[in-house]
Amino acid sequence: MRNTWPVLVVLGAIAALWYLAVAPMNIRGALDQAERAGAVVAPETPKARQEVSVWRLMIDNPDHIAAGYSLDRPRLPTPVQVGEELWKSTVGMALRGRAMSKRSLIYHGWVTLQATLWGFLLGTAVGILGAVAIVHWRVMDMSLMPWAIISQTVPIVALAPMIIVVSAQIGIEGRAIPKAIISAYLCYFPVLVGMVKGLRAPTVSQIDLLKTYNASALQGFLKLRVPASLPYLFTSLKVGIAAALVGTIVGELPTGAISGLGARILIGDQFGTPLAIWAALVAAAILAGVLVTLLDLLQKITLKRMGFRQ
Amino acid sequence: MTETNPVISARNLDLVFQTNDGPVQALKDVALDIEKGDFVSFIGPSGCGKTTFLRVIAALEHPTGGTVTVNGMTPDEARRQRAYGYVFQAAGLFPWRTIARNIKLPLEIMGFSRAEQDERVERVLKLVDLDGFGEKYPWQLSGGMQQRASIARALAFDADILLMDEPFGALDEIVRDHLNEQLLALWERTGKTICFVTHSIPEAVYLSTKIVVMSPRPGRITDVIESPLPKERPLDIRDTPEFLEIAHRVREGLRAGHAYDD
């Protein structure tokens, strides 16, 4: 495995940076804790310490830096702490038979995954249909495409609460549907752009060839444009599903949500449990990684079976 | 049309492209008759309209003046009657289809039955010496084999006319010689009418019964040479005085078109 080394080096570099960052991030917490335990720190009160930079604090209190690596409520937990919390709230819960309890990240991950998949399906469908319309009707290219681009310039965090409020207004109960819509809103765009490119991938001579056979527009679409677009489709699906996950999490953030990884992040913030936030963040990242990997696998299998050169 | 003898007949053909730099006269006053079973080469420098003329015959471009008939019909009608197979400069095989399924593409579109498709694929693969390669994907074949597969594809639906736009242009000399020899044998066997666009004087002289020399700005015919060479043409015919004489006349024709003066 020639590729193992670069991967490990990058991973090591990230971990090292993370560990280095923990010291300045947690020095205030460590000093607060030491002060409460009766140790002498400089400056002596939390208020006075606010006036001093973290670098100064670290230089003046070198003995207390290490304590920053094992705080209960660290500003920045270490990777090991995050890993332990993640393990506790997933495998740990599952081992105790409480995988679907409200305190289990498996439960929250499942809620997020469902909304993500619905949003992904909806977004992919909208993206593909939009691309077909754009490729086939010039007017759609001029009328639809600008709006698609504008739609992505509106910050989703601003839009998400509105979608939730509006869907509640028109009598949609629960969070599932508005979450899927927010998720689809982010997901459809890469699919649309990728499919427009993919459906236009056939060369002029390939299109001319079908003309010499007197092929209909539908035949040209099914026998040339669709198969030619598939490599592009898979690439955009991979971007799309990651975007769908982000959309779902954003949809879970506005106040009122109680389940899903996004809600976990928000609640962790409100209750001052950074470990819970980080565990949820890492869980979201793992979920995204798994989803993208699955699509990548599907892409490899499909394109190989279709005979595309790997 | 009362005169139905020529397979392809062009009269006073004009074609003007509207471009951003103003109108470009791609074809001017082109007149030509092609008889059944002819092997006609179109030769000339870039921009002389040889490919455009082929595309007009195939109804891929439409003339702005004059008439052209294919089997006595307009090119559009002829296309609907599947009068011709077109071979492009790039083989243009669909990479997601095997060679056999590439050849089936026109057959599927034209609605041939499954059994008929299989039978035809087998037949044309033999015709271009590719039997046994049906299940390969295009990228598994050499450039010359890919071009042969694309010729097989054009032959599959029994069009009487084969339009070939520099089909061997991207191949090396040795492969090209070989394919030229094969193409002549194929023409001999099938009796098709072939229109062949090329840059190469030896290729044009070796293959053709009729050589159409064209020149650019505006694209027009400067000379039409009926070849006196026999139908049977081994490769070494290219060293005979007759061959060299025709080649010389083609070269003269090209020069007369002032093609390389500017």
Coordinates of C-alpha atoms in Angstrom, one line a residue:
Chain A
M1 CA 0.0 0.0 0.0
R2 CA 2.0 2.9 -1.3
N3 CA -0.9 5.3 -0.5
T4 CA -0.9 4.5 3.2
W5 CA 2.0 6.8 4.2
P6 CA 0.7 10.1 2.8
V7 CA -2.7 9.4 4.4
L8 CA -1.1 8.7 7.8
V9 CA 1.1 11.7 7.6
V10 CA -1.8 14.0 6.9
L11 CA -3.8 12.4 9.7
G12 CA -0.9 12.7 12.0
A13 CA -0.5 16.4 11.1
I14 CA -4.1 17.1 11.8
A15 CA -4.0 15.3 15.2
A16 CA -0.8 17.2 16.1
L17 CA -2.3 20.6 15.2
W18 CA -5.4 19.6 17.2
Y19 CA -3.4 18.7 20.3
L20 CA -1.3 21.8 20.0
A21 CA -4.5 24.0 19.8
V22 CA -5.9 22.4 22.9
A23 CA -3.4 24.1 25.2
P24 CA -4.2 27.7 24.4
M25 CA -7.9 27.0 24.0
N26 CA -8.3 25.4 27.4
I27 CA -5.8 27.3 29.5
R28 CA -8.4 29.6 31.0
G29 CA -10.6 26.6 32.0
A30 CA -7.6 24.8 33.4
L31 CA -6.6 27.9 35.5
D32 CA -10.2 28.3 36.7
Q33 CA -10.3 24.7 37.8
A34 CA -6.9 25.0 39.5
E35 CA -8.0 28.2 41.3
R36 CA -11.1 26.5 42.7
A37 CA -8.9 23.6 43.9
G38 CA -6.9 26.1 45.9
A39 CA -3.8 26.4 43.7
V40 CA -2.0 29.7 43.2
V41 CA -2.3 31.0 39.7
A42 CA -1.3 34.3 38.0
P43 CA -3.3 36.4 37.7
E44 CA -5.4 35.3 40.6
T45 CA -9.0 36.0 39.6
P46 CA -10.9 34.9 36.5
K47 CA -11.8 38.5 35.9
A48 CA -8.2 39.6 35.9
R49 CA -7.3 36.7 33.7
Q50 CA -9.7 37.9 31.1
E51 CA -7.4 40.9 30.5
V52 CA -4.4 38.7 29.7
S53 CA -3.8 36.8 26.5
V54 CA -3.7 33.0 26.5
W55 CA -0.1 33.0 25.6
R56 CA 0.8 35.1 28.6
L57 CA -1.3 32.7 30.8
M58 CA 0.5 29.7 29.4
I59 CA 3.9 31.3 30.0
D60 CA 3.1 32.3 33.5
N61 CA 1.4 29.0 34.5
P62 CA 3.3 26.3 32.7
D63 CA 2.4 23.7 35.4
H64 CA -1.3 24.0 34.6
I65 CA -1.2 23.5 30.9
A66 CA -1.5 19.8 31.2
A67 CA -4.8 20.1 33.1
G68 CA -6.3 21.6 30.0
Y69 CA -6.1 18.2 28.3
S70 CA -8.5 16.5 30.8
L71 CA -11.2 19.1 31.6
D72 CA -14.8 18.0 31.9
R73 CA -16.1 20.9 29.9
P74 CA -13.2 21.9 27.7
R75 CA -13.5 24.6 25.1
L76 CA -11.7 22.3 22.7
P77 CA -11.7 18.7 23.7
T78 CA -8.8 16.4 22.7
P79 CA -9.4 13.8 19.9
V80 CA -9.3 11.1 22.5
Q81 CA -12.0 12.8 24.6
V82 CA -14.2 13.2 21.5
G83 CA -13.6 9.6 20.6
E84 CA -14.5 8.5 24.1
E85 CA -17.7 10.6 24.1
L86 CA -18.6 9.3 20.6
W87 CA -18.0 5.7 21.7
K88 CA -20.0 6.2 24.9
S89 CA -23.0 7.7 23.1
T90 CA -23.1 5.2 20.3
V91 CA -21.6 1.8 20.9
G92 CA -21.8 2.2 24.7
M93 CA -25.5 3.0 24.4
A94 CA -26.1 0.2 22.0
L95 CA -24.3 -2.3 24.3
R96 CA -26.7 -1.3 27.0
G97 CA -29.6 -1.9 24.7
R98 CA -30.5 1.8 24.4
A99 CA -29.4 2.5 20.9
M100 CA -32.6 4.3 20.2
S101 CA -32.7 6.3 23.4
K102 CA -32.8 10.1 23.2
R103 CA -29.3 10.2 24.6
S104 CA -27.9 8.0 21.9
L105 CA -26.2 9.4 18.8
I106 CA -27.4 6.4 16.9
Y107 CA -30.9 7.6 17.4
H108 CA -30.1 11.2 16.4
G109 CA -27.9 10.0 13.5
W110 CA -30.8 7.9 12.3
V111 CA -33.2 10.9 12.4
T112 CA -30.7 13.0 10.5
L113 CA -30.0 10.2 8.0
Q114 CA -33.7 9.7 7.2
A115 CA -34.2 13.4 6.5
T116 CA -31.0 13.5 4.5
L117 CA -32.0 10.6 2.3
W118 CA -35.5 12.2 1.6
G119 CA -33.9 15.5 0.9
F120 CA -31.3 13.7 -1.4
L121 CA -34.0 12.0 -3.3
L122 CA -36.1 15.1 -3.7
G123 CA -33.1 17.2 -4.6
T124 CA -31.7 14.7 -7.1
A125 CA -35.1 14.4 -8.8
V126 CA -35.5 18.2 -9.0
G127 CA -31.9 18.6 -10.2
I128 CA -32.2 15.9 -12.9
L129 CA -35.6 17.2 -14.1
G130 CA -34.3 20.8 -14.2
A131 CA -31.2 19.7 -16.1
V132 CA -33.3 17.8 -18.7
A133 CA -35.5 20.9 -19.2
I134 CA -32.5 23.2 -19.4
V135 CA -30.7 21.0 -22.0
H136 CA -33.8 20.6 -24.1
W137 CA -35.4 24.0 -24.1
R138 CA -33.2 27.0 -24.7
V139 CA -35.8 29.2 -22.9
M140 CA -35.3 27.1 -19.8
D141 CA -31.6 27.6 -20.0
M142 CA -32.2 31.4 -19.9
S143 CA -35.0 31.5 -17.5
L144 CA -34.3 28.7 -15.0
M145 CA -30.5 28.7 -14.7
P146 CA -30.2 32.2 -13.3
W147 CA -32.7 31.4 -10.5
A148 CA -30.9 28.2 -9.7
I149 CA -27.7 30.2 -9.2
I150 CA -29.4 32.9 -7.2
S151 CA -31.0 30.3 -5.0
Q152 CA -27.6 29.2 -3.9
T153 CA -26.5 32.7 -2.9
V154 CA -29.2 33.0 -0.3
P155 CA -27.6 31.8 3.0
I156 CA -29.4 28.6 4.0
V157 CA -29.2 29.5 7.7
A158 CA -31.4 32.5 6.9
L159 CA -33.8 30.5 4.8
A160 CA -34.1 27.4 7.0
P161 CA -36.2 29.0 9.8
M162 CA -38.5 30.6 7.2
I163 CA -39.1 27.2 5.6
I164 CA -39.9 25.7 9.0
V165 CA -42.3 28.5 9.9
V166 CA -44.0 28.5 6.5
S167 CA -44.5 24.7 6.6
A168 CA -45.9 25.0 10.1
Q169 CA -48.3 27.7 8.9
I170 CA -49.6 25.6 6.1
G171 CA -50.3 22.8 8.5
I172 CA -47.4 20.5 7.9
E173 CA -46.7 18.8 11.2
G174 CA -43.3 17.9 12.6
R175 CA -39.9 18.6 11.3
A176 CA -39.4 15.8 8.8
I177 CA -40.8 17.5 5.7
P178 CA -39.3 21.0 6.1
K179 CA -36.0 19.4 6.9
A180 CA -36.1 17.4 3.7
I181 CA -37.0 20.5 1.8
I182 CA -34.1 22.4 3.3
S183 CA -31.8 19.5 2.6
A184 CA -33.1 19.2 -1.0
Y185 CA -32.6 23.0 -1.5
L186 CA -28.8 22.5 -1.0
C187 CA -28.7 19.1 -2.7
Y188 CA -30.4 19.9 -6.0
F189 CA -27.8 22.5 -7.2
P190 CA -24.7 20.3 -7.7
V191 CA -27.0 17.7 -9.4
L192 CA -28.5 20.2 -11.7
V193 CA -25.1 21.7 -12.7
G194 CA -23.5 18.3 -13.1
M195 CA -26.3 16.9 -15.1
V196 CA -26.5 19.9 -17.4
K197 CA -22.8 19.3 -18.2
G198 CA -23.3 15.6 -18.5
L199 CA -26.3 15.8 -20.8
R200 CA -24.3 18.1 -23.0
A201 CA -21.2 15.9 -22.9
P202 CA -21.9 14.1 -26.2
T203 CA -19.7 15.4 -29.0
V204 CA -21.0 17.1 -32.2
S205 CA -20.1 14.0 -34.3
Q206 CA -22.0 11.7 -31.9
I207 CA -25.1 13.9 -32.2
D208 CA -24.6 14.1 -36.0
L209 CA -24.3 10.4 -36.1
L210 CA -27.7 9.9 -34.6
K211 CA -29.1 12.5 -37.0
T212 CA -27.9 10.4 -39.9
Y213 CA -29.9 7.5 -38.5
N214 CA -32.9 9.9 -38.4
A215 CA -33.2 9.2 -34.6
S216 CA -36.0 10.9 -32.7
A217 CA -35.2 13.3 -29.8
L218 CA -36.3 10.7 -27.3
Q219 CA -33.9 8.1 -28.9
G220 CA -31.1 10.6 -28.8
F221 CA -31.8 11.3 -25.2
L222 CA -32.0 7.7 -24.0
K223 CA -29.3 6.2 -26.2
L224 CA -26.8 9.0 -26.1
R225 CA -27.4 11.8 -23.6
V226 CA -28.3 9.7 -20.6
P227 CA -25.5 7.2 -20.8
A228 CA -23.0 9.9 -21.6
S229 CA -24.1 11.9 -18.5
L230 CA -23.8 9.1 -16.0
P231 CA -20.2 9.7 -15.0
Y232 CA -21.1 13.3 -14.3
L233 CA -24.2 12.3 -12.4
F234 CA -22.3 10.2 -10.0
T235 CA -19.8 12.9 -9.3
S236 CA -22.6 15.4 -8.6
L237 CA -24.5 12.9 -6.5
K238 CA -21.5 12.6 -4.2
V239 CA -21.4 16.4 -3.7
G240 CA -25.2 16.4 -3.5
I241 CA -25.5 13.9 -0.7
A242 CA -22.9 15.7 1.4
A243 CA -24.8 19.0 0.8
A244 CA -28.1 17.2 1.7
L245 CA -26.6 16.2 5.1
V246 CA -25.4 19.8 5.7
G247 CA -28.9 21.0 4.8
T248 CA -30.5 18.6 7.2
I249 CA -28.3 19.6 10.1
V250 CA -29.0 23.3 9.4
G251 CA -32.7 22.4 9.3
E252 CA -32.3 20.8 12.8
L253 CA -30.6 23.9 14.3
P254 CA -33.5 26.4 14.7
T255 CA -35.0 26.4 18.2
G256 CA -37.5 23.7 18.8
A257 CA -35.8 20.8 17.2
I258 CA -35.2 18.0 19.8
S259 CA -33.8 15.2 17.7
G260 CA -31.2 14.9 15.0
L261 CA -27.5 15.6 15.0
G262 CA -28.1 19.3 14.4
A263 CA -30.4 19.5 17.5
R264 CA -27.7 17.7 19.4
I265 CA -25.1 20.3 18.4
L266 CA -27.5 23.1 19.4
I267 CA -28.5 21.5 22.8
G268 CA -24.9 20.8 23.5
D269 CA -24.2 24.5 23.0
Q270 CA -27.1 25.6 25.2
F271 CA -26.2 23.3 28.0
G272 CA -22.5 23.9 27.9
T273 CA -21.5 20.3 27.0
P274 CA -18.9 20.8 24.3
L275 CA -18.1 17.1 24.3
A276 CA -21.6 16.4 23.1
I277 CA -21.2 19.0 20.3
W278 CA -18.0 17.5 19.2
A279 CA -19.3 14.0 19.3
A280 CA -22.3 15.0 17.2
L281 CA -20.0 16.9 14.7
V282 CA -17.7 13.9 14.3
A283 CA -20.8 11.6 14.0
A284 CA -22.1 13.9 11.2
A285 CA -18.7 13.8 9.5
I286 CA -18.6 10.0 9.7
L287 CA -22.1 9.8 8.3
A288 CA -21.2 12.0 5.4
G289 CA -18.1 9.9 4.8
V290 CA -20.0 6.7 4.7
L291 CA -22.7 8.1 2.4
V292 CA -20.1 9.5 -0.1
T293 CA -18.1 6.2 0.1
L294 CA -21.3 4.2 -0.7
L295 CA -22.0 6.4 -3.7
D296 CA -18.4 6.1 -4.8
L297 CA -18.7 2.4 -4.7
L298 CA -21.9 2.4 -6.6
Q299 CA -20.2 4.7 -9.2
K300 CA -17.3 2.3 -9.6
I301 CA -19.5 -0.7 -10.0
T302 CA -21.9 0.9 -12.4
L303 CA -19.3 2.5 -14.7
K304 CA -17.3 -0.6 -14.7
R305 CA -20.3 -2.7 -15.7
M306 CA -21.1 -0.1 -18.4
G307 CA -17.6 -0.6 -19.8
F308 CA -16.2 2.8 -19.1
R309 CA -12.5 2.6 -18.9
Q310 CA -11.4 2.9 -15.2
Chain B
M1 CA -36.5 14.6 -61.6
T2 CA -36.5 12.9 -64.9
E3 CA -32.8 12.0 -64.9
T4 CA -32.6 9.4 -62.2
N5 CA -29.3 7.8 -63.4
P6 CA -26.8 9.5 -61.1
V7 CA -27.0 8.4 -57.4
I8 CA -26.0 11.8 -56.2
S9 CA -26.5 14.9 -58.3
A10 CA -25.6 18.5 -57.4
R11 CA -26.5 21.6 -59.5
N12 CA -25.4 25.2 -58.8
L13 CA -24.9 24.3 -55.2
D14 CA -24.2 27.3 -52.9
L15 CA -23.8 27.3 -49.2
V16 CA -23.1 30.4 -47.2
F17 CA -22.5 30.2 -43.4
Q18 CA -23.4 33.3 -41.4
T19 CA -20.6 33.7 -38.9
N20 CA -19.7 36.4 -36.4
D21 CA -17.0 37.6 -38.9
G22 CA -19.7 37.9 -41.6
P23 CA -20.9 35.5 -44.3
V24 CA -18.5 32.7 -45.4
Q25 CA -19.0 31.1 -48.8
A26 CA -18.4 27.4 -48.0
L27 CA -19.6 26.2 -51.4
K28 CA -20.0 28.1 -54.6
D29 CA -21.7 26.8 -57.7
V30 CA -20.8 23.2 -57.2
A31 CA -22.1 20.8 -59.9
L32 CA -21.3 17.1 -59.8
D33 CA -22.8 13.8 -60.7
I34 CA -21.9 10.6 -58.9
E35 CA -22.9 7.3 -60.6
K36 CA -23.9 4.1 -58.8
G37 CA -20.9 2.1 -57.7
D38 CA -18.5 5.1 -58.1
F39 CA -15.7 5.5 -55.6
V40 CA -15.4 9.3 -55.4
S41 CA -12.6 11.1 -53.5
F42 CA -12.9 14.7 -52.5
I43 CA -9.5 16.3 -52.1
G44 CA -8.4 19.8 -51.2
P45 CA -7.0 22.0 -48.5
S46 CA -8.8 22.9 -45.3
G47 CA -11.8 25.2 -45.9
C48 CA -12.3 24.0 -49.5
G49 CA -15.8 22.7 -48.6
K50 CA -15.2 19.0 -49.1
T51 CA -16.6 18.0 -45.7
T52 CA -19.3 20.6 -46.1
F53 CA -20.4 19.0 -49.4
L54 CA -20.5 15.6 -47.8
R55 CA -22.6 17.0 -45.0
V56 CA -25.0 18.6 -47.5
I57 CA -25.4 15.1 -49.1
A58 CA -26.2 13.7 -45.7
A59 CA -28.6 16.6 -44.9
L60 CA -26.5 17.7 -41.9
E61 CA -26.1 21.0 -43.6
H62 CA -28.7 22.7 -45.9
P63 CA -27.6 24.5 -49.1
T64 CA -28.5 28.2 -49.4
G65 CA -28.8 27.8 -53.2
G66 CA -29.0 25.2 -56.0
T67 CA -30.2 21.7 -55.7
V68 CA -28.8 18.3 -54.6
T69 CA -30.5 15.0 -55.0
V70 CA -29.7 11.6 -53.5
N71 CA -31.3 8.7 -55.3
G72 CA -33.6 11.3 -57.0
M73 CA -34.8 12.6 -53.6
T74 CA -33.9 15.5 -51.4
P75 CA -31.1 14.7 -48.9
D76 CA -33.7 14.8 -46.1
E77 CA -35.9 12.3 -47.8
A78 CA -32.9 10.1 -48.6
R79 CA -32.0 10.1 -44.9
R80 CA -35.4 8.9 -44.0
Q81 CA -35.0 6.1 -46.5
R82 CA -31.7 5.2 -44.9
A83 CA -29.9 5.9 -48.1
Y84 CA -26.5 6.4 -46.7
G85 CA -24.1 5.4 -43.9
Y86 CA -21.8 8.1 -42.5
V87 CA -18.3 7.5 -41.2
F88 CA -16.9 10.4 -39.2
Q89 CA -13.3 11.4 -38.9
A90 CA -13.3 10.2 -35.3
A91 CA -14.6 6.7 -34.9
G92 CA -17.1 8.1 -32.5
L93 CA -18.0 4.7 -30.9
F94 CA -20.0 5.0 -27.7
P95 CA -17.6 4.1 -25.0
W96 CA -20.3 2.5 -22.9
R97 CA -21.3 0.0 -25.6
T98 CA -19.4 -3.0 -26.8
I99 CA -18.4 -3.1 -30.4
A100 CA -21.4 -5.4 -31.2
R101 CA -23.8 -3.0 -29.4
N102 CA -22.2 0.0 -31.2
I103 CA -23.0 -1.6 -34.5
K104 CA -26.5 -2.4 -33.2
L105 CA -27.1 1.3 -32.4
P106 CA -28.5 2.2 -35.9
L107 CA -30.3 -1.1 -36.0
E108 CA -32.1 -0.4 -32.7
I109 CA -33.0 3.1 -33.8
M110 CA -34.4 1.8 -37.1
G111 CA -36.3 -0.9 -35.3
F112 CA -34.7 -4.1 -36.6
S113 CA -35.7 -7.3 -34.7
R114 CA -33.2 -8.8 -32.1
A115 CA -32.5 -11.8 -34.3
E116 CA -31.9 -9.6 -37.3
Q117 CA -29.6 -7.3 -35.3
D118 CA -27.5 -10.2 -34.2
E119 CA -27.3 -11.7 -37.7
R120 CA -26.3 -8.3 -39.2
V121 CA -23.7 -7.6 -36.5
E122 CA -22.0 -10.9 -37.3
R123 CA -22.1 -10.3 -41.0
V124 CA -20.6 -6.8 -40.9
L125 CA -18.0 -7.7 -38.3
K126 CA -16.7 -10.3 -40.8
L127 CA -16.8 -7.8 -43.6
V128 CA -14.3 -5.5 -41.8
D129 CA -12.3 -8.4 -40.4
L130 CA -13.3 -7.9 -36.8
D131 CA -15.1 -11.2 -36.1
G132 CA -14.5 -12.2 -32.5
F133 CA -14.2 -8.6 -31.3
G134 CA -17.9 -8.0 -30.8
E135 CA -17.8 -8.2 -27.0
K136 CA -14.8 -5.9 -26.6
Y137 CA -15.2 -2.3 -25.6
P138 CA -13.9 0.4 -27.9
W139 CA -11.0 1.3 -25.6
Q140 CA -9.7 -2.2 -25.9
L141 CA -9.2 -1.8 -29.6
S142 CA -6.5 0.0 -31.6
G143 CA -7.4 3.2 -33.5
G144 CA -7.5 1.3 -36.8
M145 CA -9.8 -1.3 -35.4
Q146 CA -12.1 1.3 -34.0
Q147 CA -12.4 3.0 -37.3
R148 CA -13.1 -0.4 -38.9
A149 CA -15.8 -0.9 -36.3
S150 CA -17.3 2.4 -37.2
I151 CA -17.3 1.4 -40.9
A152 CA -19.1 -1.8 -39.9
R153 CA -21.6 0.3 -38.1
A154 CA -22.3 2.4 -41.2
L155 CA -22.6 -0.8 -43.3
A156 CA -25.0 -2.6 -40.9
F157 CA -28.3 -1.2 -42.2
D158 CA -27.5 -1.8 -45.9
A159 CA -27.3 1.7 -47.1
D160 CA -26.2 1.9 -50.7
I161 CA -24.1 5.0 -50.2
L162 CA -21.2 5.3 -47.8
L163 CA -20.1 8.8 -46.9
M164 CA -16.6 8.9 -45.3
D165 CA -15.1 12.0 -43.9
E166 CA -11.4 11.5 -43.6
P167 CA -11.9 8.2 -41.8
F168 CA -8.2 7.3 -41.7
G169 CA -6.9 10.8 -41.2
A170 CA -5.7 10.1 -37.6
L171 CA -4.0 6.8 -38.3
D172 CA -0.4 6.1 -39.2
E173 CA 0.7 5.4 -42.7
I174 CA 1.1 1.6 -42.4
V175 CA -2.3 1.1 -40.8
R176 CA -3.8 3.5 -43.4
D177 CA -2.4 1.5 -46.3
H178 CA -3.8 -1.7 -44.9
L179 CA -7.2 -0.1 -44.3
N180 CA -7.2 1.4 -47.8
E181 CA -6.6 -2.0 -49.3
Q182 CA -9.4 -3.5 -47.2
L183 CA -11.7 -0.7 -48.1
L184 CA -11.2 -1.3 -51.8
A185 CA -11.9 -5.0 -51.3
L186 CA -15.0 -4.1 -49.4
W187 CA -16.2 -1.7 -52.1
E188 CA -15.5 -4.4 -54.7
R189 CA -17.6 -7.0 -52.8
T190 CA -20.5 -4.8 -51.8
G191 CA -20.8 -2.6 -54.9
K192 CA -21.6 0.5 -52.8
T193 CA -21.2 4.0 -53.9
I194 CA -18.5 5.6 -51.8
C195 CA -17.8 9.4 -51.2
F196 CA -14.5 9.7 -49.5
V197 CA -13.0 13.0 -48.2
T198 CA -9.2 13.0 -47.8
H199 CA -6.2 15.2 -47.5
S200 CA -3.9 12.7 -49.1
I201 CA -3.1 12.6 -52.8
P202 CA -1.9 9.0 -52.9
E203 CA -4.9 7.9 -50.9
A204 CA -7.3 9.6 -53.3
V205 CA -5.6 8.3 -56.4
Y206 CA -5.3 4.8 -55.0
L207 CA -8.9 4.4 -54.0
S208 CA -11.0 6.4 -56.5
T209 CA -12.7 5.9 -59.8
K210 CA -13.3 9.6 -59.7
I211 CA -11.2 12.3 -58.0
V212 CA -12.8 15.7 -57.2
V213 CA -10.3 18.4 -56.6
M214 CA -11.5 21.4 -54.7
S215 CA -10.1 24.7 -53.6
P216 CA -11.1 27.2 -50.9
R217 CA -12.5 30.7 -50.5
P218 CA -15.0 30.2 -51.9
G219 CA -15.2 26.4 -51.8
R220 CA -15.5 25.1 -55.4
I221 CA -14.6 22.2 -57.7
T222 CA -11.5 22.9 -59.8
D223 CA -11.1 19.6 -61.5
V224 CA -12.8 16.2 -61.8
I225 CA -10.5 13.4 -62.8
E226 CA -11.8 10.0 -64.0
S227 CA -9.3 7.5 -63.1
P228 CA -8.1 5.1 -65.8
L229 CA -6.7 2.7 -63.2
P230 CA -8.2 -0.8 -63.3
K231 CA -10.5 -1.9 -60.5
E232 CA -8.1 -4.5 -59.3
R233 CA -5.4 -2.4 -57.4
P234 CA -2.6 -4.0 -55.5
L235 CA -0.7 -1.5 -53.2
D236 CA 2.3 -1.4 -55.6
I237 CA 0.1 0.1 -58.3
R238 CA 1.2 3.3 -56.7
D239 CA 4.6 3.0 -58.4
T240 CA 3.2 2.7 -61.9
P241 CA 3.5 5.6 -64.4
E242 CA -0.2 5.8 -64.7
F243 CA -0.7 6.3 -61.0
L244 CA 2.0 8.9 -60.8
E245 CA 0.5 10.7 -63.8
I246 CA -2.9 11.0 -62.1
A247 CA -1.3 12.1 -58.8
H248 CA 0.6 14.8 -60.8
R249 CA -2.7 16.0 -62.3
V250 CA -4.3 16.2 -58.8
R251 CA -1.3 18.1 -57.6
E252 CA -1.6 20.5 -60.5
G253 CA -5.3 20.9 -59.8
L254 CA -4.6 21.8 -56.2
R255 CA -2.0 24.3 -57.3
A256 CA -4.3 25.8 -59.8
G257 CA -6.7 26.5 -57.0
H258 CA -4.1 28.9 -55.5
A259 CA -4.7 27.0 -52.3
Y260 CA -1.2 27.4 -50.9
D261 CA -0.3 30.8 -52.3
D262 CA -1.4 32.8 -49.3

